[in-house]
Tab-separated table of C-alpha atoms and ligand atoms in Angstrom:
chain	number	residue	atom	x	y	z
A	1	MET	CA	0.000	0.000	0.000
A	2	THR	CA	1.483	3.351	-1.049
A	3	ASP	CA	0.656	6.671	0.587
A	4	ALA	CA	-1.672	7.323	-2.347
A	5	THR	CA	-3.713	4.179	-1.652
A	6	PRO	CA	-6.921	5.040	0.183
A	7	LYS	CA	-7.485	2.877	3.267
A	8	TRP	CA	-10.964	2.064	2.019
A	9	ALA	CA	-13.162	2.818	-0.993
A	10	ILE	CA	-16.747	2.119	-2.005
A	11	ALA	CA	-18.792	2.642	-5.166
A	12	ILE	CA	-22.515	2.045	-5.603
A	13	HIS	CA	-25.050	2.097	-8.410
A	14	GLY	CA	-28.820	2.309	-8.493
A	15	GLY	CA	-29.139	1.244	-12.113
A	16	ALA	CA	-28.244	2.506	-15.563
A	17	GLY	CA	-31.010	3.801	-17.795
A	18	SER	CA	-32.548	6.270	-20.166
A	19	MET	CA	-32.988	9.069	-17.614
A	20	THR	CA	-32.015	12.596	-18.633
A	21	PRO	CA	-32.548	15.973	-16.957
A	22	ASP	CA	-35.660	16.275	-19.186
A	23	THR	CA	-37.235	12.981	-18.110
A	24	LEU	CA	-36.514	13.054	-14.357
A	25	ASP	CA	-38.125	15.882	-12.382
A	26	ALA	CA	-36.588	17.670	-9.408
A	27	THR	CA	-38.511	15.592	-6.866
A	28	ALA	CA	-37.330	12.332	-8.420
A	29	ILE	CA	-33.758	13.611	-8.656
A	30	ALA	CA	-33.772	14.583	-4.974
A	31	ALA	CA	-35.301	11.246	-3.910
A	32	HIS	CA	-32.754	9.208	-5.856
A	33	GLU	CA	-29.833	11.328	-4.621
A	34	ALA	CA	-31.041	10.914	-1.040
A	35	GLY	CA	-31.249	7.139	-1.528
A	36	LEU	CA	-27.753	7.008	-2.976
A	37	ASN	CA	-26.366	9.105	-0.116
A	38	THR	CA	-28.037	6.865	2.471
A	39	ALA	CA	-26.551	3.750	0.862
A	40	LEU	CA	-23.113	5.318	0.548
A	41	GLU	CA	-23.256	6.328	4.193
A	42	ALA	CA	-24.279	2.796	5.222
A	43	GLY	CA	-21.213	1.388	3.456
A	44	ARG	CA	-18.926	4.140	4.669
A	45	ALA	CA	-19.992	3.593	8.296
A	46	VAL	CA	-18.759	-0.003	8.025
A	47	LEU	CA	-15.481	0.744	6.241
A	48	ALA	CA	-14.456	3.793	8.258
A	49	VAL	CA	-14.235	1.749	11.466
A	50	GLY	CA	-12.233	-1.029	9.828
A	51	GLY	CA	-15.193	-3.242	8.853
A	52	SER	CA	-15.027	-5.642	5.938
A	53	ALA	CA	-15.776	-4.937	2.283
A	54	LEU	CA	-18.334	-7.752	2.473
A	55	ASP	CA	-20.221	-6.053	5.322
A	56	ALA	CA	-20.002	-2.707	3.512
A	57	VAL	CA	-21.511	-3.933	0.230
A	58	THR	CA	-24.209	-5.809	2.182
A	59	ALA	CA	-25.134	-2.662	4.131
A	60	ALA	CA	-25.187	-0.455	1.022
A	61	VAL	CA	-27.302	-2.885	-1.005
A	62	VAL	CA	-29.750	-3.477	1.883
A	63	ALA	CA	-30.284	0.314	2.039
A	64	LEU	CA	-31.022	0.426	-1.691
A	65	GLU	CA	-33.286	-2.648	-1.520
A	66	ASP	CA	-35.329	-0.944	1.200
A	67	ASP	CA	-35.667	2.264	-0.851
A	68	PRO	CA	-38.726	2.013	-3.156
A	69	HIS	CA	-37.120	4.263	-5.779
A	70	PHE	CA	-34.788	1.504	-6.917
A	71	ASN	CA	-35.561	-1.744	-8.728
A	72	ALA	CA	-34.528	-4.146	-5.978
A	73	GLY	CA	-36.318	-5.350	-2.860
A	74	ARG	CA	-39.146	-2.877	-2.167
A	75	GLY	CA	-39.932	-1.090	-5.430
A	76	ALA	CA	-38.866	-3.981	-7.667
A	77	VAL	CA	-40.385	-4.044	-11.144
A	78	PHE	CA	-43.298	-6.350	-11.955
A	79	THR	CA	-43.214	-9.485	-14.025
A	80	TYR	CA	-45.645	-9.905	-16.912
A	81	HIS	CA	-48.004	-11.693	-14.517
A	82	GLY	CA	-47.978	-8.912	-11.930
A	83	THR	CA	-45.634	-10.483	-9.397
A	84	ASN	CA	-42.192	-9.428	-8.136
A	85	GLU	CA	-39.342	-11.910	-8.609
A	86	LEU	CA	-36.045	-10.836	-7.132
A	87	ASP	CA	-32.472	-11.835	-7.932
A	88	ALA	CA	-29.262	-11.065	-5.991
A	89	ALA	CA	-25.637	-12.082	-5.666
A	90	ILE	CA	-22.665	-11.353	-3.445
A	91	MET	CA	-19.000	-12.268	-3.746
A	92	ALA	CA	-15.898	-11.851	-1.585
A	93	GLY	CA	-12.552	-11.266	-3.290
A	94	ASP	CA	-10.787	-12.965	-0.403
A	95	GLY	CA	-11.086	-16.674	-1.270
A	96	ARG	CA	-13.748	-15.968	-3.929
A	97	GLY	CA	-16.669	-17.141	-1.836
A	98	ALA	CA	-19.948	-16.427	-3.581
A	99	GLY	CA	-23.692	-16.730	-3.015
A	100	ALA	CA	-26.621	-16.008	-5.312
A	101	VAL	CA	-30.408	-16.336	-5.415
A	102	ALA	CA	-33.010	-15.989	-8.167
A	103	ALA	CA	-36.799	-15.758	-8.488
A	104	ILE	CA	-37.257	-14.789	-4.844
A	105	THR	CA	-40.775	-13.725	-3.841
A	106	HIS	CA	-40.808	-13.580	-0.025
A	107	THR	CA	-37.345	-12.637	1.278
A	108	LYS	CA	-37.217	-8.995	2.346
A	109	ASN	CA	-33.551	-8.454	1.466
A	110	PRO	CA	-32.392	-10.866	-1.238
A	111	VAL	CA	-28.774	-9.769	-0.754
A	112	ARG	CA	-28.905	-11.077	2.816
A	113	LEU	CA	-30.153	-14.405	1.496
A	114	ALA	CA	-27.352	-14.489	-1.104
A	115	ARG	CA	-24.911	-13.883	1.723
A	116	ALA	CA	-26.436	-16.691	3.802
A	117	VAL	CA	-26.056	-19.012	0.807
A	118	MET	CA	-22.417	-17.990	0.573
A	119	GLU	CA	-21.668	-18.400	4.265
A	120	ALA	CA	-23.939	-21.196	5.465
A	121	GLY	CA	-24.481	-23.569	2.605
A	122	PRO	CA	-22.505	-25.892	0.358
A	123	HIS	CA	-23.909	-24.264	-2.800
A	124	VAL	CA	-23.423	-21.008	-4.699
A	125	PHE	CA	-26.752	-20.445	-6.470
A	126	LEU	CA	-30.287	-21.247	-5.227
A	127	SER	CA	-33.610	-20.365	-6.836
A	128	GLY	CA	-37.322	-20.039	-6.135
A	129	ALA	CA	-39.117	-21.973	-3.406
A	130	GLY	CA	-35.988	-23.935	-2.493
A	131	ALA	CA	-34.045	-20.734	-1.882
A	132	GLU	CA	-36.855	-19.546	0.362
A	133	ASP	CA	-36.799	-22.801	2.318
A	134	PHE	CA	-33.110	-22.107	2.838
A	135	ALA	CA	-33.978	-18.579	4.022
A	136	ARG	CA	-36.413	-19.973	6.572
A	137	ASP	CA	-33.864	-22.501	7.804
A	138	HIS	CA	-31.264	-19.782	8.226
A	139	GLY	CA	-33.401	-17.091	9.833
A	140	VAL	CA	-33.389	-14.661	6.892
A	141	GLU	CA	-36.359	-12.291	7.226
A	142	ALA	CA	-39.472	-13.017	5.150
A	143	VAL	CA	-42.248	-10.600	4.159
A	144	ASP	CA	-45.603	-10.799	2.436
A	145	PRO	CA	-45.031	-10.308	-1.319
A	146	GLY	CA	-47.092	-7.100	-1.092
A	147	TRP	CA	-44.074	-5.505	0.611
A	148	PHE	CA	-42.255	-5.259	-2.740
A	149	ALA	CA	-45.114	-3.758	-4.764
A	150	THR	CA	-45.384	-0.015	-5.416
A	151	PRO	CA	-48.008	1.843	-7.488
A	152	GLU	CA	-45.357	3.386	-9.748
A	153	ARG	CA	-43.943	0.000	-10.755
A	154	LEU	CA	-47.448	-1.302	-11.451
A	155	ARG	CA	-48.069	1.734	-13.648
A	156	GLN	CA	-44.859	0.947	-15.568
A	157	LEU	CA	-46.039	-2.623	-16.187
A	158	GLU	CA	-49.415	-1.400	-17.415
A	159	GLU	CA	-47.705	1.138	-19.681
A	160	LEU	CA	-45.487	-1.594	-21.113
A	161	LYS	CA	-48.424	-3.897	-21.773
A	162	ALA	CA	-50.443	-1.072	-23.343
A	163	ARG	CA	-47.662	-0.376	-25.837
A	164	LYS	CA	-48.250	-3.830	-27.311
A	165	ASP	CA	-44.971	-3.565	-29.187
A	166	GLY	CA	-43.333	-6.347	-27.280
A	167	TRP	CA	-43.174	-7.647	-23.769
A	168	PHE	CA	-39.692	-6.410	-23.008
A	169	ASP	CA	-38.719	-3.173	-21.281
A	170	ALA	CA	-37.377	-1.415	-24.336
A	171	GLY	CA	-37.595	1.912	-22.479
A	172	MET	CA	-34.668	0.771	-20.344
A	173	LYS	CA	-35.966	1.928	-16.982
A	174	TYR	CA	-33.236	-0.013	-15.253
A	175	GLY	CA	-32.817	0.464	-11.544
A	176	THR	CA	-30.913	-2.550	-10.369
A	177	VAL	CA	-28.639	-1.790	-7.422
A	178	GLY	CA	-25.092	-2.779	-6.607
A	179	ALA	CA	-22.043	-1.993	-4.513
A	180	VAL	CA	-18.335	-2.720	-4.648
A	181	ALA	CA	-15.883	-1.998	-1.848
A	182	ARG	CA	-12.267	-2.289	-0.794
A	183	ASP	CA	-11.593	-2.475	2.931
A	184	ALA	CA	-8.658	-1.445	5.089
A	185	ALA	CA	-7.291	-5.005	4.961
A	186	GLY	CA	-7.102	-4.761	1.156
A	187	HIS	CA	-9.975	-7.143	0.412
A	188	VAL	CA	-12.648	-6.392	-2.178
A	189	ALA	CA	-16.296	-7.488	-2.436
A	190	ALA	CA	-19.234	-6.990	-4.784
A	191	ALA	CA	-23.020	-7.304	-4.452
A	192	THR	CA	-25.915	-6.786	-6.881
A	193	SER	CA	-29.687	-6.977	-6.363
A	194	THR	CA	-32.583	-6.532	-8.786
A	195	GLY	CA	-36.192	-7.120	-9.717
A	196	GLY	CA	-34.964	-7.726	-13.267
A	197	LEU	CA	-36.845	-6.257	-16.214
A	198	THR	CA	-40.434	-4.990	-16.237
A	199	GLY	CA	-42.695	-7.541	-17.897
A	200	LYS	CA	-40.220	-10.411	-17.697
A	201	ARG	CA	-41.756	-13.865	-18.068
A	202	TRP	CA	-40.942	-17.540	-18.391
A	203	GLY	CA	-38.797	-17.416	-15.258
A	204	ARG	CA	-36.354	-15.079	-16.967
A	205	ILE	CA	-33.187	-14.406	-14.952
A	206	GLY	CA	-30.766	-11.657	-15.943
A	207	ASP	CA	-27.076	-11.099	-15.330
A	208	SER	CA	-27.339	-9.638	-11.811
A	209	PRO	CA	-27.291	-12.894	-9.787
A	210	LEU	CA	-24.959	-14.731	-12.166
A	211	ILE	CA	-21.459	-14.878	-10.715
A	212	GLY	CA	-19.107	-13.676	-13.448
A	213	ALA	CA	-21.831	-11.903	-15.447
A	214	GLY	CA	-23.386	-9.196	-13.251
A	215	THR	CA	-21.289	-9.695	-10.123
A	216	TYR	CA	-17.676	-10.702	-9.489
A	217	ALA	CA	-14.893	-10.131	-6.951
A	218	ASP	CA	-11.308	-11.341	-6.824
A	219	ASP	CA	-8.610	-9.842	-4.592
A	220	ARG	CA	-6.117	-10.327	-7.436
A	221	SER	CA	-7.950	-7.847	-9.676
A	222	GLY	CA	-11.022	-6.104	-8.259
A	223	ALA	CA	-14.760	-6.195	-7.666
A	224	VAL	CA	-17.481	-5.426	-10.222
A	225	SER	CA	-21.266	-4.936	-10.169
A	226	CYS	CA	-23.200	-4.438	-13.419
A	227	THR	CA	-26.515	-2.995	-14.549
A	228	GLY	CA	-28.112	-2.911	-17.982
A	229	SER	CA	-29.432	-5.213	-20.663
A	230	GLY	CA	-28.754	-8.431	-18.807
A	231	GLU	CA	-28.809	-10.808	-21.755
A	232	GLN	CA	-25.754	-9.156	-23.338
A	233	PHE	CA	-23.957	-8.882	-19.985
A	234	ILE	CA	-24.423	-12.638	-19.571
A	235	ARG	CA	-23.083	-13.329	-23.063
A	236	ALA	CA	-20.039	-11.135	-22.378
A	237	GLY	CA	-19.341	-12.670	-18.968
A	238	ALA	CA	-19.025	-8.978	-18.162
A	239	ALA	CA	-17.967	-8.782	-14.514
A	240	HIS	CA	-15.435	-11.595	-14.792
A	241	GLU	CA	-14.149	-10.252	-18.098
A	242	ILE	CA	-13.431	-6.859	-16.519
A	243	CYS	CA	-11.554	-8.544	-13.652
A	244	ALA	CA	-9.641	-10.810	-16.049
A	245	ARG	CA	-8.592	-7.842	-18.199
A	246	MET	CA	-7.298	-5.963	-15.155
A	247	ARG	CA	-5.403	-9.005	-13.921
A	248	LEU	CA	-3.974	-10.223	-17.225
A	249	THR	CA	-3.540	-7.096	-19.368
A	250	GLY	CA	-2.780	-4.543	-16.673
A	251	GLU	CA	-5.620	-2.296	-17.848
A	252	SER	CA	-6.933	0.190	-15.292
A	253	ALA	CA	-10.417	-0.321	-13.870
A	254	ASP	CA	-11.758	2.408	-16.130
A	255	GLN	CA	-10.086	1.016	-19.277
A	256	ALA	CA	-11.286	-2.523	-18.611
A	257	ALA	CA	-14.822	-1.289	-17.866
A	258	ARG	CA	-14.980	0.742	-21.083
A	259	THR	CA	-13.541	-2.075	-23.202
A	260	VAL	CA	-16.139	-4.565	-21.954
A	261	LEU	CA	-19.007	-2.074	-22.274
A	262	ALA	CA	-17.909	-1.497	-25.884
A	263	GLU	CA	-17.995	-5.264	-26.525
A	264	ILE	CA	-21.507	-5.353	-25.053
A	265	GLY	CA	-22.398	-2.466	-27.372
A	266	VAL	CA	-21.356	-4.559	-30.379
A	267	MET	CA	-23.990	-7.079	-29.220
A	268	ASP	CA	-26.534	-4.200	-29.022
A	269	GLY	CA	-26.388	-4.153	-25.232
A	270	VAL	CA	-26.187	-1.063	-23.032
A	271	GLY	CA	-25.663	-0.432	-19.351
A	272	GLY	CA	-23.107	0.420	-16.738
A	273	VAL	CA	-20.578	-1.029	-14.335
A	274	ILE	CA	-18.925	-0.032	-11.085
A	275	VAL	CA	-15.444	-1.291	-10.263
A	276	VAL	CA	-13.067	-1.087	-7.310
A	277	THR	CA	-9.503	-2.403	-7.266
A	278	PRO	CA	-7.413	-3.729	-4.359
A	279	GLN	CA	-5.534	-0.410	-4.655
A	280	GLY	CA	-8.743	1.496	-3.900
A	281	GLU	CA	-9.203	2.859	-7.429
A	282	THR	CA	-12.888	3.176	-8.407
A	283	ALA	CA	-14.483	3.392	-11.861
A	284	LEU	CA	-18.098	4.210	-12.748
A	285	ALA	CA	-18.723	3.704	-16.479
A	286	PHE	CA	-21.941	3.524	-18.518
A	287	THR	CA	-23.213	3.632	-22.080
A	288	THR	CA	-26.781	4.694	-21.203
A	289	PRO	CA	-27.758	8.388	-20.876
A	290	GLY	CA	-27.554	8.061	-17.086
A	291	MET	CA	-26.661	5.814	-14.172
A	292	PHE	CA	-27.628	6.371	-10.528
A	293	ARG	CA	-24.258	6.156	-8.855
A	294	GLY	CA	-21.968	7.262	-6.046
A	295	ARG	CA	-18.577	6.705	-4.533
A	296	ALA	CA	-16.559	7.556	-1.456
A	297	ASP	CA	-13.140	6.767	-0.058
A	298	SER	CA	-10.945	7.428	2.962
A	299	SER	CA	-9.116	10.262	1.179
A	300	GLY	CA	-12.309	12.368	1.207
A	301	LEU	CA	-13.820	11.492	-2.179
A	302	ASN	CA	-17.613	11.637	-1.762
A	303	GLU	CA	-19.951	12.098	-4.724
A	304	VAL	CA	-23.256	10.982	-6.189
A	305	GLY	CA	-24.455	11.449	-9.769
A	306	ILE	CA	-27.283	10.542	-12.111
A	307	PHE	CA	-26.788	11.956	-15.598
A	308	GLY	CA	-23.965	11.625	-18.074
A	309	GLN	CA	-22.534	15.051	-17.446
A	310	ASP	CA	-22.768	14.984	-13.611
B	1	LIG	N1	-29.304	-6.178	-15.517
B	1	LIG	C1	-30.629	-6.329	-14.958
B	1	LIG	C2	-31.292	-7.528	-15.571
B	1	LIG	O1	-31.074	-7.782	-16.745
B	1	LIG	C3	-31.481	-5.129	-15.188
B	1	LIG	C4	-30.927	-3.861	-14.637
B	1	LIG	O2	-29.724	-3.643	-14.635
B	1	LIG	O3	-31.737	-3.039	-14.183
B	1	LIG	O4	-32.054	-8.183	-14.906
């Protein structure tokens, strides 16, 4: 660790998407900025007292899951059939432990369940009713599915269905959440949580809970959380690819993020990524008009942003 290396660093996102200063009003901007600041503060509170990157990304993502403005936990988007199905993943760079869950309908904070899978079970990835049995067995809090539903997300589903030009969220109202952190011990971690895409059906699962696609962490390279058109992020193996590029080519976090986003663009995918390295460098890159995002570190960096020019 050089003098220039921050003791800790954290970056968060609340989803990439089509938002511009013309499409998001002042009230929505203030609400999203407040949510980002709360999540950043939750992560910072852990890291500043020497807590682990894993605890920091858990705390930040729980805060965003509980905030109805973001598409994860409470405020998740609706499936085609009017339900909420949640996906989440978490990974520790130290030893590359990982846990993930998909198609969750009753667990209040899917990231906590992903973490329980990582820490308490023999498996990495659980889905549906089985994952919720695991939650019950491990004391992870359950809620009535109505907890996740908000009127605004229902309106978005109805708008999508009324368009009748396809069942997929072509308007790109992404709002997946994620966090990456580097702690004072030099370990990194990543977590991502989402409701997926409005109007999803057939048990569709995106990149967010897939280790290596939407979420990855490795102390040899860095930690990554993604948001965007999940199908292309899966095909690119995006989060692992960014880590592999940093480890094997020596690219910076920002270079590796931009290279992989460009590859996703060739496949007609768009979105964003957040990256932190074991040296405490952070990168926030996106190819959409905006990405809800923020970062902080022990050297005093502390910022949130929404639009491309922020
Ligand atoms: N990547 C997520 C998915 O495909 C969507 C998002 O980022 O909002 O499920």
